[in-house]
Every structure is written in structure tokens, then in C-alpha cells.
Coordinates of C-alpha atoms in Angstrom, one line a residue:
M1 CA -36.7 22.1 17.7
T2 CA -34.4 23.1 14.9
E3 CA -35.8 23.0 11.4
K4 CA -33.6 20.6 9.4
L5 CA -33.3 22.3 6.0
Y6 CA -30.8 19.6 4.8
E7 CA -33.6 17.0 4.9
T8 CA -35.6 18.7 2.3
D9 CA -32.8 20.2 0.2
S10 CA -29.4 18.6 0.5
Y11 CA -28.0 21.0 -2.1
L12 CA -28.8 24.1 -0.1
Q13 CA -25.4 25.9 0.4
R14 CA -26.6 29.3 1.9
F15 CA -29.4 30.1 4.2
T16 CA -30.5 32.6 6.8
A17 CA -31.5 31.8 10.4
T18 CA -32.2 33.4 13.7
V19 CA -29.9 32.7 16.7
L20 CA -32.0 31.2 19.5
A21 CA -29.2 30.6 22.0
C22 CA -25.5 31.0 22.4
T23 CA -23.5 29.5 25.2
E24 CA -19.8 30.1 25.6
G25 CA -17.6 27.2 26.7
P26 CA -13.9 26.1 26.8
D27 CA -14.2 24.5 23.3
G28 CA -16.1 27.2 21.6
C29 CA -19.6 28.6 21.6
G30 CA -22.7 26.5 21.4
V31 CA -25.1 28.2 18.9
V32 CA -28.7 27.1 18.4
L33 CA -30.6 28.3 15.4
D34 CA -34.3 28.1 14.4
R35 CA -33.3 26.4 11.2
T36 CA -30.1 25.1 9.7
A37 CA -28.6 23.4 6.6
F38 CA -25.6 22.2 8.6
F39 CA -25.8 18.4 9.0
P40 CA -24.9 17.2 12.5
E41 CA -22.7 14.2 12.9
G42 CA -24.7 11.0 12.8
G43 CA -25.3 7.7 11.1
G44 CA -21.6 7.4 10.0
Q45 CA -21.6 10.8 8.3
P46 CA -19.4 13.6 9.7
W47 CA -20.8 17.1 10.5
D48 CA -20.7 20.0 8.1
T49 CA -18.4 22.9 8.6
G50 CA -18.5 26.4 7.2
R51 CA -19.5 29.8 8.6
L52 CA -22.4 31.5 10.5
G53 CA -21.9 35.2 9.8
D54 CA -18.3 35.9 10.8
A55 CA -18.0 32.9 13.0
R56 CA -16.4 29.6 11.8
V57 CA -18.5 26.5 12.4
L58 CA -16.2 23.9 14.0
A59 CA -18.7 21.1 14.8
V60 CA -22.4 20.3 14.6
R61 CA -24.2 17.9 17.0
T62 CA -27.7 17.0 17.8
D63 CA -29.7 15.4 20.7
G64 CA -32.4 14.4 18.2
E65 CA -34.4 17.6 18.7
T66 CA -32.0 20.5 19.0
I67 CA -29.0 21.0 16.7
T68 CA -26.0 22.8 18.3
H69 CA -23.3 24.5 16.2
T70 CA -19.9 24.9 17.8
T71 CA -18.4 28.2 16.6
D72 CA -15.1 30.0 17.3
T73 CA -16.8 33.2 18.3
P74 CA -20.2 34.0 19.9
L75 CA -23.2 35.2 18.0
P76 CA -25.8 37.5 19.6
V77 CA -29.2 35.9 20.5
G78 CA -31.9 37.2 18.2
A79 CA -29.6 38.1 15.4
V80 CA -30.3 36.9 11.9
V81 CA -27.2 35.3 10.4
E82 CA -26.3 33.8 7.1
G83 CA -25.0 30.3 7.1
V84 CA -22.6 29.2 4.4
L85 CA -21.6 25.5 4.1
D86 CA -18.2 24.2 3.1
W87 CA -19.7 22.8 -0.1
P88 CA -16.8 20.6 -1.4
A89 CA -16.8 18.7 1.9
R90 CA -20.6 18.3 1.9
L91 CA -20.6 17.2 -1.7
D92 CA -17.9 14.6 -0.9
A93 CA -20.0 13.3 2.0
M94 CA -23.0 13.0 -0.2
Q95 CA -21.1 11.1 -2.8
Q96 CA -19.7 8.7 -0.2
H97 CA -23.0 8.2 1.5
T98 CA -25.0 7.6 -1.6
G99 CA -22.4 5.3 -3.0
E100 CA -22.4 3.4 0.3
H101 CA -26.1 2.9 0.1
I102 CA -25.9 1.5 -3.4
L103 CA -23.0 -0.9 -2.6
S104 CA -24.5 -2.0 0.7
G105 CA -27.8 -2.6 -1.0
T106 CA -26.1 -4.7 -3.7
L107 CA -24.3 -6.8 -1.2
H108 CA -27.5 -7.4 0.7
R109 CA -29.4 -8.3 -2.4
L110 CA -26.8 -10.6 -3.8
Y111 CA -25.5 -12.4 -0.7
G112 CA -27.7 -11.4 2.3
A113 CA -24.8 -9.4 3.8
D114 CA -25.9 -6.7 6.2
N115 CA -24.0 -3.4 6.7
V116 CA -23.3 -3.5 10.5
G117 CA -20.9 -0.5 10.6
F118 CA -20.3 2.5 8.4
H119 CA -18.1 5.6 8.7
I120 CA -17.0 8.2 6.2
G121 CA -13.4 8.5 7.1
S122 CA -10.8 11.1 6.1
L123 CA -9.5 8.9 3.2
F124 CA -11.9 6.0 2.6
V125 CA -15.3 5.0 3.7
R126 CA -15.2 2.1 6.2
M127 CA -17.9 -0.5 5.8
D128 CA -18.4 -3.6 8.0
T129 CA -20.4 -6.6 6.7
S130 CA -22.1 -9.2 8.8
I131 CA -20.7 -12.2 6.8
P132 CA -17.4 -13.0 5.1
L133 CA -17.3 -12.4 1.3
T134 CA -14.9 -13.7 -1.3
A135 CA -12.9 -11.5 -3.7
E136 CA -15.1 -12.8 -6.5
Q137 CA -18.3 -11.8 -4.7
L138 CA -17.0 -8.4 -3.9
A139 CA -15.9 -7.8 -7.5
A140 CA -19.4 -8.9 -8.7
A141 CA -21.1 -6.6 -6.2
E142 CA -18.8 -3.7 -7.2
A143 CA -19.6 -4.2 -10.9
Q144 CA -23.4 -4.2 -10.2
A145 CA -23.2 -1.2 -8.0
N146 CA -21.4 0.8 -10.7
A147 CA -24.0 -0.3 -13.2
A148 CA -26.6 1.3 -10.9
V149 CA -24.5 4.4 -10.9
R150 CA -24.3 4.5 -14.7
A151 CA -28.1 4.0 -14.9
D152 CA -28.3 7.6 -13.4
T153 CA -31.7 7.0 -11.7
P154 CA -33.3 9.4 -9.2
V155 CA -32.5 9.1 -5.5
H156 CA -35.6 9.5 -3.4
C157 CA -35.6 10.6 0.3
Y158 CA -39.0 10.6 2.1
V159 CA -40.8 10.0 5.3
P160 CA -43.8 7.7 4.7
D161 CA -46.9 7.6 6.9
A162 CA -47.1 4.8 9.5
A163 CA -49.3 2.5 7.3
T164 CA -47.1 2.8 4.3
L165 CA -44.0 2.3 6.4
A166 CA -45.4 -0.9 8.0
A167 CA -46.0 -2.3 4.5
T168 CA -42.6 -1.3 3.1
E169 CA -39.4 -3.4 3.2
Y170 CA -36.2 -1.5 3.9
R171 CA -32.8 -2.0 5.4
S172 CA -32.0 -0.8 8.9
K173 CA -29.3 -1.5 11.4
K174 CA -31.7 -1.4 14.3
E175 CA -35.4 -1.4 15.2
L176 CA -36.9 2.1 14.7
E177 CA -39.9 3.7 16.3
G178 CA -42.0 6.7 15.1
P179 CA -41.4 8.4 11.8
V180 CA -38.7 6.9 9.7
R181 CA -36.9 8.6 6.8
L182 CA -36.2 6.3 3.9
V183 CA -33.7 6.7 1.1
E184 CA -34.1 4.8 -2.2
A185 CA -31.0 4.7 -4.4
G186 CA -29.9 2.3 -7.1
G187 CA -32.5 -0.4 -6.2
D188 CA -31.8 -0.1 -2.5
R189 CA -34.2 1.2 0.2
C190 CA -32.7 2.0 3.6
A191 CA -33.6 4.0 6.7
C192 CA -31.2 7.0 6.9
C193 CA -30.9 10.5 8.3
G194 CA -28.0 11.6 6.1
T195 CA -27.7 13.8 3.0
H196 CA -27.7 12.3 -0.4
L197 CA -27.3 13.1 -4.1
A198 CA -30.3 13.7 -6.4
R199 CA -29.3 11.0 -8.9
T200 CA -27.1 7.9 -8.7
G201 CA -25.0 9.1 -11.7
E202 CA -23.6 11.9 -9.5
V203 CA -21.7 9.2 -7.5
G204 CA -19.5 8.9 -10.5
L205 CA -17.6 5.7 -9.4
I206 CA -17.6 3.2 -6.6
K207 CA -14.4 1.4 -5.9
I208 CA -13.6 -1.2 -3.1
I209 CA -10.0 -0.3 -2.2
S210 CA -9.4 -3.1 0.3
A211 CA -11.1 -5.9 2.1
Q212 CA -10.1 -7.9 5.2
H213 CA -11.8 -10.3 7.5
Y214 CA -13.1 -8.5 10.6
K215 CA -15.0 -10.2 13.5
S216 CA -17.6 -12.4 11.8
G217 CA -17.6 -10.5 8.5
M218 CA -15.5 -8.2 6.4
R219 CA -14.1 -4.7 6.8
L220 CA -14.1 -2.8 3.5
A221 CA -12.4 0.4 2.5
V222 CA -14.5 2.0 -0.2
A223 CA -14.1 5.2 -2.2
C224 CA -16.8 7.0 -4.2
G225 CA -16.8 10.0 -6.5
Q226 CA -13.6 12.1 -6.5
R227 CA -12.1 9.9 -3.8
A228 CA -12.5 6.9 -6.1
L229 CA -11.0 8.7 -9.0
D230 CA -8.0 9.8 -6.9
A231 CA -7.5 6.3 -5.6
V232 CA -7.6 4.7 -9.0
A233 CA -5.3 7.4 -10.5
G234 CA -2.9 7.0 -7.6
G235 CA -2.8 3.3 -7.9
W236 CA -2.2 3.4 -11.6
A237 CA 0.6 5.9 -11.2
D238 CA 2.2 3.6 -8.6
A239 CA 1.8 0.6 -10.9
E240 CA 3.4 2.5 -13.8
S241 CA 6.3 3.5 -11.6
A242 CA 6.8 0.0 -10.4
G243 CA 6.6 -1.2 -14.0
R244 CA 9.4 1.1 -15.1
L245 CA 11.6 -0.3 -12.3
L246 CA 10.7 -3.9 -13.3
S247 CA 10.8 -3.2 -17.0
A248 CA 7.3 -4.5 -17.3
P249 CA 4.0 -2.9 -18.4
V250 CA 1.0 -2.5 -16.1
G251 CA -0.9 -5.8 -16.3
R252 CA 2.3 -7.9 -16.3
L253 CA 3.6 -6.7 -12.9
T254 CA 2.7 -9.9 -11.1
D255 CA 4.8 -12.0 -13.4
A256 CA 7.7 -9.6 -13.1
V257 CA 7.6 -9.6 -9.3
A258 CA 7.4 -13.4 -9.4
R259 CA 10.6 -13.5 -11.5
L260 CA 12.2 -11.0 -9.1
Q261 CA 11.3 -13.1 -6.1
S262 CA 12.7 -16.2 -7.8
G263 CA 16.0 -14.5 -8.5
E264 CA 16.1 -13.2 -4.9
T265 CA 15.6 -16.7 -3.5
Q266 CA 18.5 -18.0 -5.7
L267 CA 20.8 -15.1 -4.5
K268 CA 19.9 -15.8 -0.9
Q269 CA 20.9 -19.4 -1.4
R270 CA 24.2 -18.4 -2.9
L271 CA 24.9 -15.9 -0.2
A272 CA 24.2 -18.5 2.5
A273 CA 26.6 -20.9 0.8
L274 CA 29.3 -18.2 0.6
Q275 CA 28.8 -17.2 4.2
N276 CA 29.1 -20.8 5.3
V277 CA 32.5 -20.9 3.5
L278 CA 33.4 -17.6 5.3
A279 CA 32.3 -19.0 8.7
D280 CA 34.4 -22.2 8.1
A281 CA 37.4 -20.1 7.2
Y282 CA 37.1 -18.0 10.4
A283 CA 36.6 -21.1 12.4
A284 CA 39.7 -22.8 10.9
A285 CA 41.8 -19.8 11.9
A286 CA 40.5 -19.5 15.5
E287 CA 42.6 -20.8 18.4
P288 CA 40.9 -23.7 20.2
G289 CA 39.8 -23.0 23.8
R290 CA 40.2 -19.3 23.6
P291 CA 37.3 -16.7 23.4
C292 CA 37.7 -14.4 20.5
T293 CA 36.3 -11.3 18.7
V294 CA 36.4 -11.3 14.9
W295 CA 35.7 -8.6 12.3
A296 CA 33.6 -10.1 9.5
E297 CA 33.5 -7.3 6.9
G298 CA 30.6 -7.7 4.5
A299 CA 28.7 -10.3 6.5
D300 CA 25.0 -9.6 7.1
G301 CA 23.1 -10.6 10.2
D302 CA 22.8 -14.2 9.1
G303 CA 26.4 -14.3 8.2
L304 CA 27.5 -13.0 11.6
R305 CA 25.4 -15.7 13.2
R306 CA 27.1 -18.4 11.1
V307 CA 30.6 -17.1 11.8
A308 CA 30.1 -16.8 15.6
M309 CA 28.4 -20.2 15.9
A310 CA 31.0 -21.9 13.7
I311 CA 33.9 -20.5 15.7
A312 CA 32.3 -21.4 19.1
A313 CA 31.6 -24.9 17.9
R314 CA 35.2 -25.4 16.7
T315 CA 37.0 -23.7 19.6
Q316 CA 34.6 -24.7 22.4
A317 CA 34.8 -21.1 23.5
A318 CA 32.7 -17.9 23.3
C319 CA 32.9 -15.7 20.2
C320 CA 31.8 -12.2 19.2
A321 CA 31.5 -11.5 15.5
L322 CA 31.3 -7.8 14.3
A323 CA 30.5 -6.0 11.1
P324 CA 29.1 -2.6 10.0
G325 CA 25.3 -2.6 10.4
G326 CA 22.3 -0.7 11.6
Q327 CA 23.2 2.7 13.0
G328 CA 26.8 1.6 13.9
L329 CA 28.0 -2.0 14.4
A330 CA 26.1 -5.3 14.2
Y331 CA 27.1 -8.1 16.5
A332 CA 26.6 -11.8 17.0
L333 CA 27.5 -13.5 20.3
A334 CA 27.9 -17.3 20.6
A335 CA 28.4 -19.0 23.9
A336 CA 30.8 -21.8 24.6
P337 CA 28.9 -25.2 24.6
G338 CA 26.6 -25.3 27.6
G339 CA 27.3 -21.6 28.5
D340 CA 25.0 -18.6 28.7
I341 CA 26.0 -15.5 26.7
R342 CA 23.1 -13.4 27.8
P343 CA 24.8 -11.5 30.6
V344 CA 27.6 -10.5 28.2
C345 CA 24.9 -9.3 25.7
K346 CA 23.2 -7.2 28.4
A347 CA 26.5 -5.6 29.5
L348 CA 27.5 -4.9 25.8
N349 CA 24.2 -3.2 25.1
E350 CA 24.4 -1.1 28.3
A351 CA 28.0 -0.1 27.5
F352 CA 27.5 1.0 23.9
G353 CA 23.8 2.0 23.5
G354 CA 22.9 -1.3 22.0
R355 CA 19.7 -3.2 21.3
G356 CA 19.4 -6.9 21.0
G357 CA 19.1 -10.2 22.9
G358 CA 18.5 -13.9 22.4
K359 CA 18.9 -17.2 24.0
P360 CA 21.6 -18.6 26.3
A361 CA 23.6 -20.1 23.4
F362 CA 23.3 -17.1 21.0
C363 CA 22.5 -13.4 21.1
Q364 CA 22.4 -10.8 18.3
G365 CA 21.9 -7.0 18.0
S366 CA 23.4 -3.7 17.1
L367 CA 25.5 -1.0 18.8
A368 CA 25.0 2.7 18.2
D369 CA 27.9 4.2 20.2
A370 CA 31.0 2.0 19.5
D371 CA 33.7 1.2 17.1
E372 CA 35.6 -2.0 16.5
A373 CA 38.5 -1.2 18.9
Q374 CA 36.2 -0.3 21.8
V375 CA 34.2 -3.5 21.4
R376 CA 37.3 -5.6 21.2
A377 CA 38.7 -4.1 24.4
F378 CA 35.3 -4.7 26.1
M379 CA 35.2 -8.3 25.0
N380 CA 38.7 -9.0 26.1
H381 CA 37.5 -8.4 29.7
N382 CA 34.0 -10.0 29.4
L383 CA 34.1 -13.0 27.2

């Protein structure tokens, strides 16, 4: 059994240990020590990295008894080596894990929500709750969790005896047998094997970044400590940049976006009216009974649709409307009444590296390898 130094001192950054075994494999060397401060992956917390002597520690795993360190070079059995942790990464994991305990405990205390999934991701902590929660409930829980952080109370990690454990209430995702390690932080008590801070104040800040419904509950993205500071600073910088574009201060961006959307709706309505006029003009100039290809400079996708459909309806013949768009040309194909334009659309795409499709009466897409003259010539033989 490997002595787990991280359970008694989560702040231990350097230690010495004896190499008990070293097995070389395709993914590195499996090194077993008599004692270690490297935390193995488990309980949602990632493994520690760092060095053992001159070897880099790439991964750390455990079967419950033995902890195996995957290194990039072998270590001699019997050698005494110094282990050095990547401390910034470990401290980050401790901030995220301790903050998660405080927030999970708060959600459980306030609303009876259980934490049914937890993972310290590369950007944010993922937390899954057992029940759905409103934005107001999450905001209230976040506020109380941060109050517990500011209270700066001790975090207590311990393994009680069997009698004390039986009389103690604590959170756990599953039924546990044998000795159980408990962690008390910010008013919460939870079974946990991970590493934690000494005081809640070291968490710094807990911020719920996003929340979405997931299965029967919620999936939260949470940041603690430096991650939370970075997220808030990044969000504020984005908000200020958006505010400069909208000529509105942070705090008034919603109203500014609403005005922008209202203006955009009015512009779309005006554009649709103008493109109807354009479509009518093209239709009036088209020759009845004769398929045609028209160049509608300035029309967008909706405008091309309106032009092609208007001409086909007036002439009772197929029509292709073209304009610059996408990576080359945008097109709209309208069939003669009762016709099917899809075979023409397929042939057009195959001939000119196009993408698009639709229904029998109408197809739309874009062409990457064509110009107006080429498409006109093609349509003269296919419409």
C-alpha cells in the first residue's frame, strides 16, 4: 500500500520516497512508491503532475491500494527520489474542489439538490444537480456560498471512527463501506478523497458561469479562485467592448441590444418590400413560356428566392436567379408550375462544386467554381 501524504498535508509540494517497482510500457513507465504526495485521478479531481527525480510525471492512478505514477523515463527500484508537484495546478484543483463542496452543500441545504456529477474541467468545473433550479435559486445559492468563502472558516478533513461515522450526517453520491474520509467546508459535510484548502477564504470567489437543463436536473459550469477572477474579468472586458460598439455603458447593454434588434427588424421589413419590387420588375420583363436565367445584383438569398419564384409564376416556366454570394455565386431555382427542379439543382451542383437543394418547386444554394457566363450556358441546356 502506498502511503497517501496528500491526505494528511495537501500543501506538501516536495517529498522523498523509495521506488518499490517500475514497469516499462508503451505509454510510459509505471512507478510505484512507498509514499507519495501526488494525487491520483478520482472523485472528479484530475491527477497531479510534476517530477520524480529527473522523470516527468505524466499521470497518476490508483486501484484503491497502490498508486501508480506514469513517468516518461524509468526509475531504478530501491532508489530514493525527490517528488516535486506542479503546485499551481494542484492549488487550482484545491480551489475548485473546495469551492464545489461549498456550493454543492449550499444547494443541498437550500433546495435539497444533490450533486450527482462533478468534474474539474480544463476551463470550468462541471456540476450536475439532481433537480432543476431557477436562475433566482442559483443566484441565491451563489451569494450564500460566497458568504461562506468570506467568512474564512477552517476546512476540516478527517476519518472518524465507525461509531462517530454512524452518528454523523454527511453528503455522499453512493453508499460507502469501511473507513470514510469526511470534509467539512463552509457549513457542508461530505465524503471525499480529494485535496482541499485549509480555509474557505482561500477559495477567493465562486461564480456560476452557466446553467442548462440536463436530464432531470441542471448542468452547471462553475469557476472558483483564479478561474473565477479570470472569467469575471474576461466577461467584463467583453461587455465593455460590446458597449463601445453599441455606445452604451455596461449595465445598459440589454436595452441597447433591444434597440438594435428593433432597428434590424424594421430594416428587414424594408428590404423585403424592396426585394418584392425587384422581383416584380424582373417578372414583368421576362418572356412568358420561356425558361430564363437572370442576374440579380445585390439580392440576398431571400431576394433571389423572391425573384425566381415571381418570374416562374408569371412566365409559367423555370427560372434561375444568380447573384454574388458565399464563396462564389448564390443561386435560386424555381420550377415551372407542377414541375420538379431538383434534377437541375443536382446537375448544377455537380458541374460547379455547388452545395444546396430543396423541394420540387424550389431549390437554393451556392457555387464555388463558376461565373455568370458559365452558369448561363449551363442553364441554356438544362432548364
